[in-house]
Amino acid sequence: MDNPFEKRASESILGPRSLLPLVSPGPMDYFYSPQRKALFEKLTIWIGSPGCGKTTLARTLELDSLLVLGTSPTVNKELAMFLADIGVLEDGAPSLLTHRIPMTTNFRSIWELPYSTDLREDLLRAFVQSKSVLGWMRQLERAEIDLDDVEIVLREDAESARAVMRTGNAREFRDYARTIELGVFKIVTALVPPSEEVFTQQMLNSRYDVFEEIIGIKIKRWPEGQWKESILKPMVVIDDAHELHPNQYIHLRDWLKSRVITISRWIMCRLDIVAPEDYRDAVVRDSPDGENLTPGSKHGRDYYVKLMQTTGARIRQFRKMSSDIADRYFARLPSFAENSVKSLAQALLVNTPKLSASHLSELKKEIDKLAGNPHIAPGRLAALKSRVPISLPEDEQLAILRILLHREINNSPQLTLLDMEPQVVQVEEREIDDDDPSGEAIEKGKVRASVAEGARIQLMHQYKRPFYFGLDKLSDASDTNIEQFISLTGPLVSELMTKIIRRKSADLTPLAQHLSLQKTAQDTMNEWDFPYRDNVQVLVNWIADRCLERTMLGHAPLDDGANAFGVLQEEMDAVLNNSGRMARILHFAFAYKALVMVPHYNCKKKRWCLLELGGIPILAKGLTLSRGGFVEGKISDLDSLIAH
């Protein structure tokens, strides 16, 4: 019995009828908003770390997928409805003809040819356009559409292009594109490339600008008369653009930005290839007040930049998405249904863990010792106990009371040895996010839910009490990254499958979940493989240690603790704009979600830039999954760590 959670859907699931049932419309709606239909009118650059769903997003727009959804919408009714809402399906008929082109080594090899920059750029454009035409025609043929029933629609003033590119006949149009593609391929793969003079005289001596001339591809007759005559809008998706040489990528981006091009065009890439300033601009715009922070930018008028993982606090929205994704994958495992397990959430037990009797006794002794402190006024202990929710387990109640006692002691006037004047130590309070997912709601007049969560984290580190369990924790640790969610889920499902084989109950205890998630996170960090990996590891470990130290303070100054390092925004801007070594290290840390940049974070009447730990380091180090808690510092603190 295969575990679908241990496979990448976009790579291991080939046919649309197998892939589409797994595609959740939730992430689609999330990624497309707020532009939606406009994303098909201008160049759109999709940025995301590995596994965030870029390829799956593109595959849902290919003709074979649209035909399945148009003719058999029950395969994924919600997805079909969403695509109809954004105009990709019109009365069940496709409106797009999409071809996805992975940037293989042949595209990168064009840059290594011994030709002028202009000629290499012409070759790249010709290769992309000819492959697009061949891809469009191939998809039509796979859909059993006779090319005699296909008409290439060009601009009204494209008479010369019509003759050169042979668009009067779809078969001749395809054959000419094949000639162009073959010519470029021979040059790229030649052991000894021809000289530039021979190249221009004998091989390719004319520009090939299909994208600037084509408007649509008319289907005069669909197979079996499924739909009436219609015009499909051509679309090209440049996938894995980060595989190109940086200069190639810049040229490709600037070329596809042209308003002369009327086809739909997307570029999909990892953060590696994107300029740091472009990423920062996209992150700022993804924040609630982003549009007010970068006035005058042309972003959105000439092209769109879309982050495939939000940097905003929309965790609850991703919880809903991940639950839907888990259910779709779970449906491929009939053995669970046979054991009356209908969802992943059902299999991940959330019954509250309990401390052993000896640990509970130890915690009570610590409470008694704190209660005997002379700074605890008579009757104050009872008042503090009244703030602790009685609905919580005894060990959590005691851990919360311990925090309150520490705060009471810290906030009591204390005499200094120098002047014997009373000093008051104030307890910090972080800003609480409205979407903070930590803990359950706490009744009015009681401590905040985040304080209860902080108590649980302290119990985890002090007594190894399980903390990371349940579908919500699993979702929150996934960095709004679908692939990361699936990767974290895979080992859990494998354990469940093993229990079924051994005829045991198909569920996992909180301890089993906690241990599995922490091991998966630690293994993932050990397997990190990207530029500046060692430097990123040093930064992550140092930030995590600082956060853990803050989290474990007796009075829990940040409630459930910290998971970020904060520097003043102007200081971070100066470093990133300098494009020095630190900027490059942080760029790759952001690209692979070791760190998440949260810019323009308002706290204590200052504007901060937070370097927030990603979900994997948070799991590995045992920190809060809530946002907002950070330790303050300076860039110089980080510089000293990577000085060598």
XYZ file of C-alpha atoms in Angstrom, residues 93 156 198 232 340 385 457 482 627:
9
model
C -15.477 24.677 -22.474
C -5.074 42.492 -38.170
C 27.897 30.463 -40.511
C -8.689 29.668 -27.066
C -13.594 3.520 10.249
C -5.429 31.107 41.233
C 5.803 25.045 25.907
C 1.488 22.629 0.697
C 3.561 35.056 15.327
